[in-house]
Amino acid sequence: MHTSLTRIAAALAATTMLAGVANAETIRWARSSDALTLDPHSQNQGNTHTLAHHIYETLVGRDNDGTLTPRLATEWALKEGDDTVWVFKLREGVKFHNGADFTAEDVVYSITRAKSEFSNMKQLHSVVEGVTAVDDYTVEFQMAGPSLIYPNNLTNTFIMDKTWADENDLATVQDFASGASNHSVLNTNGTGPYTLVSREVDVKTVLASNPEWWGEAPAVTGVEYLVIADAQTRISALLSGEVDIVQDVPPQDIERLSSTEGFKVETGPENRFIYFGYKFGEEPLKSSNITDSNPFNNPLVREAMELALDRDAIQKVVMRGQSIPTGIPNPPFVAGWTEELDAYPAPNVERAKELMAEAGYADGFSVTLDTPNNRYVNDEAISTAYVGMLGQIGIQVTLASRPVAEHSPIILANESDFYLLGWGVPTFDSAYVFNDLVHTKTDTHGTYNVGLYVNPELDAKIISLGTESDQAKRDATVADIWATVKADRVLLPVHNQVLAYAMRSGVTLPVQPENQPNMTTVTFE
Amino acid sequence: MTDLPHSPEQPVPAAKTSRWKTFWRSDIVWSYRRSPVTVVASIVAFLLVSMAVFAPLLAPYNPFNPATLNLMDGFTPPNSNSMGGRYFALGTDSQGRDVLSTIMYGSRVSLFVGAMATLFAMVMGVGLGLVAGYVGGIWDAVIMRVADVQLSFPAILIALLIFGVARGIIPPNQQEGAAIWVLILAIGLANWAQFARAVRGATMVERQKDYVAAARILGVNPFIILLRHVLPNVVGPVLVIGTIGLALAIIEEATLSYLGVGVPPTQPSLGTLIRIGQQFLFSGEWWILLFPAITLVLLALSVNLLGDWLRDALNPKLR
């Protein structure tokens, strides 16, 4: 059976190779789920940014090895004599897709919009007090205090055309959680390498290269971005020549694809961890049989839950070795990561049961676990496995598995008691994790602190990171915060993801550690 | 349309043995004995149904109790021992669940949903069909036009629509508990029209007959007439549609679960098992998909064959 399948695949591959060469410059690229919106500031979410990076641009970009690179800004520095002001010099001669010139007022508008209500990007700019255009190609950012890492925060904040935005009434960012919409959800006007040709949400988005783009003309001139939720259908589409590049390759198929002639798989560690989150606070859970208290609020229960989690078994069986188990919600790419933090306890069901009894839940309790089923590698299988492990210590879990487009609004509305989520760290700095996942949920911070963890002491330390100018002191505070986050088990990390992109031979898409592949980086042989 | 005996004046057999003999020599049993395909189908269906019903007694493991699972047993091939030393006749899936036990428990879910959905469709369809056929006029027009419109869509589309609407109404933290009932509702609502159509036709025929006229002249309540006089005479086609409908409902449940909108993955039905197994077809773990798929085919096919036989057996024109 195995060999005959391989033979069929090889035959299919051979025929499509011939067909593929003729229009090699159009790349058909498939992944598991779509961008949630095209409004550049509505969702701080990986897939959404990946598509947006093809159309819009940011002031600062990032290389595949993680270093910051000039994009719409050509250079940046702290203002002489005032370390609370960042000065950005803008690229001249850049035009938006509608022909309008890119100038400083567009930057002022976009940053202000990214700081406004409903923006999912605002925590990245919370230390910005004001943005002013000094001249057409110089912008000054006034910070609340010295912010050494601020340029790192700009790699996913896209710049819109102020005039176009005003014409289309875009001052208010799309309120995603409530299902609102605006003109920019389906229409774009960026400065990026590709223009939007057509978009069918959750099906297909077509892009064409932008001849006016300031950068070196990319080899790929047309992009068909296809959403194929089912993993086997996605792989079949690659094998049958319907697509050229597949993201989100299931671990079980890597070996076979690599050994099939005509195809190759590029793998590499991703700057993203997968974790379970739970509800804090005294209020009883919505989905539990315990109606007078919140079991997750008890540190003993959280410890028991960590001891029940067999990370190595998940890595070995569910992920087939394609993951890096971790004990801290912070990938090794990020400043602040240490080996000691990364260590995790060996699973110990007996001890976990003792802890449950000690916490007063000897008979266990019931709860619902919300998991996406098309967002992260084997997300539903990871959750299913953990349901089994928790069952062994008496926690009866009902698994609610949904596509990410349904999962996200439930999570963001704090509706979930217990959930699986993944988190990438595009700033490569710990503060990004703290600001969004650990800080108390407020207008500007804790957007994804949907477990509603509250620790005012920690909040003060987190805020101080934004304006600390002494690097050594800042590092010490970061280490201090991590110690509390780990001790409190604010989140329960499982592993760091390993990325796998599969493609037909002759095409190379290098692995990008933030899983932000860009078709401008594709090369042909 | 049928000649099923229903009148109370039927002579009662004197002894038990002769009653058995009457049954054994009856037309329906005769036609059953004459059809080897039906005999085989009924045996297969009986075995599968008892396997599902008695799963807690028969299954070597309980895959729905997560506490008994060991992830390290995952991907054990059929007829071999896992690393933990446990034996698995049909192997294990990606979560270390015994495939054989999971099929037994999964058929339970599939059969329960199929039977409940068919029952729901039957009660609703028969009720509306009786009203449409007996009352006629505007009631008939409205009910049958709705049925016509619904029959012009594939049942699975209607079920998906109902499922989507139900999910929108139910708050997120109660969706999983309600999932199985939503599934039953969705499949049931998608299938009532077949029953309504058949019952309406039969009712219109019966309505013209003298015994109904007699009952009406006597002043019997129309509701009683429908229930006691008309219903027993239209029950034949309902049984046939119900049996074939059961097979269809099982397939529809599997399709919905395969599409990922059915029961939770921790309590898989046959369709969920096929969806999970399908992920490993390319990587060589064929048993996770193959065995549940065979079970589903056998279950649906045998029930369908029984329905076909019942249709022929109850049709006097074919005898």
XYZ file of N, CA, C and O in Angstrom, chain A residues 1-2 5 230-233 235-236 239 252-253 256 286-287 310 312-314 316-318 320 368 370 373 378 380-389 391-393 397-402 406 410 415 417, chain B residues 65-75 83 93-97 167 171-177 258-261 263-267 272 275-286 288-290:
400
model
N 0.836 -1.206 0.000
C 0.000 0.000 0.000
C 0.868 1.251 0.000
O 0.713 2.153 -0.803
N 1.855 1.242 0.873
C 2.718 2.406 1.013
C 3.466 2.680 -0.290
O 3.505 3.792 -0.796
N 1.267 3.955 -3.178
C 0.914 5.375 -2.997
C 2.081 6.252 -3.434
O 1.905 7.263 -4.116
N -8.027 21.061 5.558
C -7.697 19.681 5.867
C -6.270 19.349 5.451
O -5.878 19.559 4.302
N -5.506 18.814 6.404
C -4.085 18.589 6.175
C -3.842 17.626 5.012
O -2.969 17.857 4.172
N -4.613 16.525 4.952
C -4.361 15.541 3.893
C -4.722 16.098 2.520
O -4.058 15.820 1.533
N -5.784 16.908 2.473
C -6.160 17.530 1.207
C -5.044 18.472 0.751
O -4.724 18.566 -0.427
N -1.822 18.286 1.492
C -0.667 17.513 1.015
C -0.995 16.902 -0.354
O -0.154 16.903 -1.260
N -2.215 16.401 -0.508
C -2.601 15.834 -1.806
C -2.508 16.894 -2.895
O -2.107 16.604 -4.024
N 1.017 17.138 -3.907
C 1.443 15.955 -4.659
C 0.840 15.930 -6.055
O 1.451 15.446 -7.000
N 3.473 13.886 10.635
C 3.502 12.495 10.174
C 3.797 12.390 8.690
O 4.119 11.309 8.199
N 3.669 13.505 7.955
C 3.876 13.437 6.505
C 5.247 13.929 6.071
O 5.586 13.847 4.888
N 7.607 11.140 4.582
C 7.197 10.627 3.292
C 7.418 11.667 2.181
O 7.890 11.345 1.097
N -17.471 28.704 34.136
C -18.759 28.574 33.439
C -19.058 27.132 33.061
O -20.204 26.748 32.912
N -18.010 26.330 32.883
C -18.241 24.990 32.334
C -17.944 23.881 33.341
O -17.784 22.743 32.963
N 2.437 15.208 30.227
C 3.622 14.477 29.779
C 4.100 15.074 28.454
O 3.710 14.640 27.376
N 7.004 15.027 27.023
C 7.837 14.181 26.166
C 6.994 13.217 25.350
O 7.301 12.940 24.193
N 5.901 12.708 25.966
C 5.024 11.788 25.226
C 4.353 12.518 24.075
O 4.227 11.994 22.969
N 3.920 13.759 24.318
C 3.300 14.548 23.243
C 4.308 14.775 22.123
O 3.999 14.622 20.938
N 6.884 12.944 21.378
C 7.262 11.701 20.708
C 6.119 11.158 19.835
O 6.344 10.792 18.681
N 4.901 11.107 20.384
C 3.804 10.441 19.677
C 2.994 11.416 18.817
O 2.847 11.228 17.618
N 2.490 12.494 19.455
C 1.608 13.404 18.714
C 2.406 14.197 17.680
O 1.968 14.377 16.547
N 5.581 13.489 16.675
C 6.582 12.657 15.994
C 7.959 13.309 16.007
O 8.661 13.348 14.988
N -14.533 22.429 30.449
C -14.434 22.349 28.993
C -13.130 22.972 28.516
O -12.757 24.047 28.967
N -11.250 24.495 25.322
C -11.478 25.024 23.974
C -10.182 24.922 23.178
O -9.152 25.432 23.606
N -8.664 23.805 15.782
C -8.304 22.563 15.089
C -7.681 22.799 13.717
O -7.478 21.861 12.967
N -1.009 20.102 14.679
C -1.679 19.070 15.471
C -2.366 19.623 16.723
O -2.384 18.968 17.775
N -5.497 20.036 17.682
C -6.565 19.232 18.288
C -6.008 17.956 18.924
O -6.459 17.540 19.996
N -5.010 17.359 18.277
C -4.434 16.123 18.814
C -3.700 16.391 20.136
O -3.736 15.568 21.055
N -3.038 17.542 20.255
C -2.364 17.897 21.505
C -3.408 18.009 22.614
O -3.243 17.464 23.719
N -4.504 18.705 22.310
C -5.557 18.885 23.308
C -6.183 17.546 23.695
O -6.415 17.276 24.869
N -6.439 16.702 22.692
C -7.040 15.395 22.979
C -6.116 14.592 23.904
O -6.570 13.952 24.849
N -4.826 14.657 23.626
C -3.877 13.912 24.454
C -3.893 14.437 25.897
O -3.869 13.656 26.855
N -3.961 15.759 26.039
C -3.946 16.325 27.392
C -5.243 15.999 28.129
O -5.234 15.812 29.351
N -6.349 15.892 27.400
C -7.614 15.484 28.030
C -7.429 14.123 28.704
O -7.853 13.903 29.838
N -6.739 13.213 28.000
C -6.468 11.894 28.569
C -5.603 11.981 29.816
O -5.859 11.320 30.824
N -4.567 12.814 29.762
C -3.650 12.938 30.903
C -4.362 13.531 32.114
O -4.150 13.105 33.251
N -7.513 13.276 32.694
C -8.447 12.260 33.163
C -7.810 11.379 34.225
O -8.474 10.917 35.150
N -6.500 11.149 34.100
C -5.819 10.287 35.058
C -5.717 10.903 36.445
O -5.493 10.198 37.421
N -5.859 12.234 36.557
C -5.832 12.840 37.892
C -7.231 13.330 38.282
O -7.380 14.125 39.208
N -12.468 16.371 31.297
C -12.473 17.486 30.355
C -13.354 17.168 29.154
O -13.241 16.101 28.562
N -14.243 18.089 28.825
C -14.974 18.023 27.567
C -14.177 18.847 26.572
O -13.801 19.980 26.862
N -13.917 18.274 25.419
C -13.103 18.982 24.438
C -13.999 19.677 23.420
O -14.810 19.042 22.765
N -13.853 20.996 23.315
C -14.600 21.763 22.317
C -13.618 22.186 21.238
O -12.772 23.035 21.462
N -13.728 21.555 20.074
C -12.765 21.782 19.012
C -13.402 22.612 17.904
O -14.452 22.254 17.401
N -12.772 23.741 17.569
C -13.361 24.640 16.568
C -12.291 25.160 15.623
O -11.128 25.251 16.003
N -13.607 30.554 14.638
C -14.621 30.508 15.701
C -13.962 30.561 17.076
O -14.527 31.080 18.029
N -14.162 33.614 20.782
C -14.535 33.077 22.095
C -13.434 33.369 23.110
O -13.682 33.789 24.235
N -14.491 34.205 27.171
C -15.572 33.231 27.370
C -15.045 31.859 27.764
O -15.807 31.002 28.187
N -12.928 28.933 29.787
C -12.361 28.603 31.089
C -10.957 28.045 30.952
O -10.116 28.196 31.831
N -13.012 6.712 28.283
C -12.524 7.106 29.600
C -11.053 7.482 29.468
O -10.182 6.629 29.428
N -10.795 8.789 29.366
C -9.434 9.224 29.063
C -8.420 8.749 30.092
O -7.242 8.633 29.800
N -8.906 8.463 31.309
C -7.971 8.093 32.368
C -7.275 6.770 32.070
O -6.204 6.501 32.599
N -7.873 5.926 31.216
C -7.263 4.624 30.970
C -6.303 4.661 29.784
O -5.684 3.662 29.454
N -6.210 5.807 29.123
C -5.383 5.876 27.920
C -3.924 6.138 28.276
O -3.623 6.814 29.243
N -3.061 5.572 27.451
C -1.649 5.882 27.579
C -1.147 6.302 26.208
O -1.150 5.521 25.263
N -0.742 7.566 26.140
C -0.315 8.125 24.857
C 0.806 7.296 24.234
O 0.896 7.180 23.021
N 1.641 6.702 25.079
C 2.780 5.951 24.546
C 2.352 4.663 23.838
O 3.152 4.011 23.195
N 1.075 4.289 23.978
C 0.556 3.142 23.223
C 0.226 3.530 21.785
O -0.166 2.682 20.992
N 0.331 4.807 21.459
C -0.118 5.312 20.165
C 0.551 4.627 18.985
O 1.709 4.205 19.063
N -0.210 4.492 17.878
C 0.279 3.963 16.604
C 0.762 2.524 16.690
O 1.652 2.123 15.942
N 4.276 -0.712 23.265
C 5.494 -0.608 24.065
C 5.197 -0.871 25.537
O 6.039 -1.351 26.269
N -4.865 4.117 17.719
C -4.806 5.346 16.933
C -3.737 6.293 17.495
O -2.932 5.901 18.339
N -3.768 7.538 17.050
C -2.724 8.487 17.421
C -2.753 8.834 18.902
O -1.804 9.372 19.433
N -3.875 8.555 19.582
C -3.982 8.894 21.000
C -3.781 7.674 21.882
O -4.002 7.739 23.087
N -3.411 6.542 21.295
C -3.243 5.327 22.075
C -4.559 4.634 22.385
O -4.627 3.796 23.273
N -5.625 4.997 21.670
C -6.914 4.334 21.872
C -6.948 3.036 21.085
O -6.523 3.017 19.916
N -25.584 26.325 16.580
C -24.333 26.725 17.223
C -24.299 28.217 17.493
O -23.671 28.676 18.441
N -24.848 29.190 23.773
C -23.619 29.825 24.242
C -22.433 28.868 24.143
O -22.609 27.648 24.303
N -21.210 29.416 23.868
C -20.052 28.575 23.559
C -19.780 27.496 24.614
O -19.420 26.383 24.264
N -19.978 27.821 25.906
C -19.564 26.834 26.901
C -20.581 25.710 27.086
O -20.371 24.805 27.882
N -21.700 25.764 26.356
C -22.642 24.649 26.434
C -22.722 23.876 25.128
O -23.450 22.899 25.012
N -21.968 24.325 24.135
C -22.090 23.712 22.814
C -21.718 22.244 22.800
O -22.379 21.439 22.152
N -20.662 21.872 23.527
C -20.194 20.489 23.429
C -21.182 19.528 24.077
O -21.432 18.452 23.573
N -21.765 19.942 25.207
C -22.749 19.091 25.863
C -23.974 18.898 24.983
O -24.582 17.828 24.954
N -17.354 13.733 9.988
C -16.166 13.768 9.132
C -15.802 15.214 8.810
O -14.637 15.578 8.737
N -16.825 16.048 8.637
C -16.576 17.463 8.339
C -16.158 18.225 9.593
O -15.871 19.413 9.533
N -16.160 17.548 10.730
C -15.672 18.176 11.958
C -16.728 18.990 12.683
O -16.403 19.786 13.551
N -18.011 18.827 12.349
C -19.036 19.599 13.040
C -19.883 18.705 13.948
O -20.899 19.121 14.446
N -19.775 15.238 16.874
C -19.514 15.012 18.298
C -18.065 15.358 18.630
O -17.221 15.415 17.756
N -17.762 15.626 19.941
C -16.398 15.987 20.318
C -15.395 14.877 19.998
O -15.751 13.697 20.064
N -14.141 15.254 19.653
C -13.148 14.258 19.248
C -12.774 13.290 20.370
O -12.177 12.252 20.101
N -13.116 13.640 21.626
C -12.787 12.717 22.715
C -13.812 11.595 22.814
O -13.588 10.624 23.513
N -14.978 11.749 22.148
C -15.986 10.692 22.144
C -16.362 10.410 20.702
O -17.469 10.701 20.256
N -16.123 10.491 13.009
C -14.972 11.151 13.619
C -13.734 10.270 13.491
O -12.638 10.760 13.204
N -12.382 10.542 10.123
C -11.689 11.834 9.947
C -10.295 11.778 10.567
O -9.317 12.229 9.976
N -10.202 11.235 11.776
C -8.899 11.156 12.447
C -7.973 10.214 11.664
O -6.821 10.538 11.402
N -8.519 9.065 11.267
C -7.692 8.063 10.602
C -7.160 8.536 9.267
O -6.053 8.203 8.861
N -7.939 9.353 8.615
C -7.582 9.851 7.304
C -6.276 10.652 7.332
O -5.542 10.691 6.359
N -5.958 11.263 8.513
C -4.721 12.045 8.616
C -3.479 11.167 8.482
O -2.393 11.659 8.223
N -3.655 9.855 8.722
C -2.470 9.000 8.771
C -2.396 8.043 7.596
O -1.608 7.131 7.582
N -3.241 8.280 6.595
C -3.258 7.383 5.453
C -1.961 7.498 4.663
O -1.391 6.504 4.234
N -1.462 8.716 4.511
C -0.243 8.924 3.744
C 0.989 8.425 4.480
O 1.968 8.062 3.877
N 0.932 8.457 5.812
C 2.140 8.111 6.555
C 2.201 6.627 6.895
O 3.105 6.195 7.581
N 1.233 5.848 6.435
C 1.361 4.402 6.540
C 0.562 3.745 7.647
O 0.520 2.529 7.725
N -0.097 4.516 8.531
C -0.887 3.884 9.593
C -2.318 3.659 9.085
O -3.261 4.318 9.516
N -2.449 2.701 8.191
C -3.703 2.490 7.474
C -4.832 1.992 8.365
O -5.998 2.238 8.102
N -5.924 2.825 11.230
C -6.726 3.798 11.969
C -7.938 4.219 11.136
O -9.011 4.485 11.659
N -7.769 4.255 9.829
C -8.860 4.617 8.934
C -9.669 3.396 8.494
O -10.905 3.423 8.505
N -8.964 2.334 8.121
C -9.611 1.228 7.410
C -10.702 0.536 8.226
O -11.818 0.339 7.731
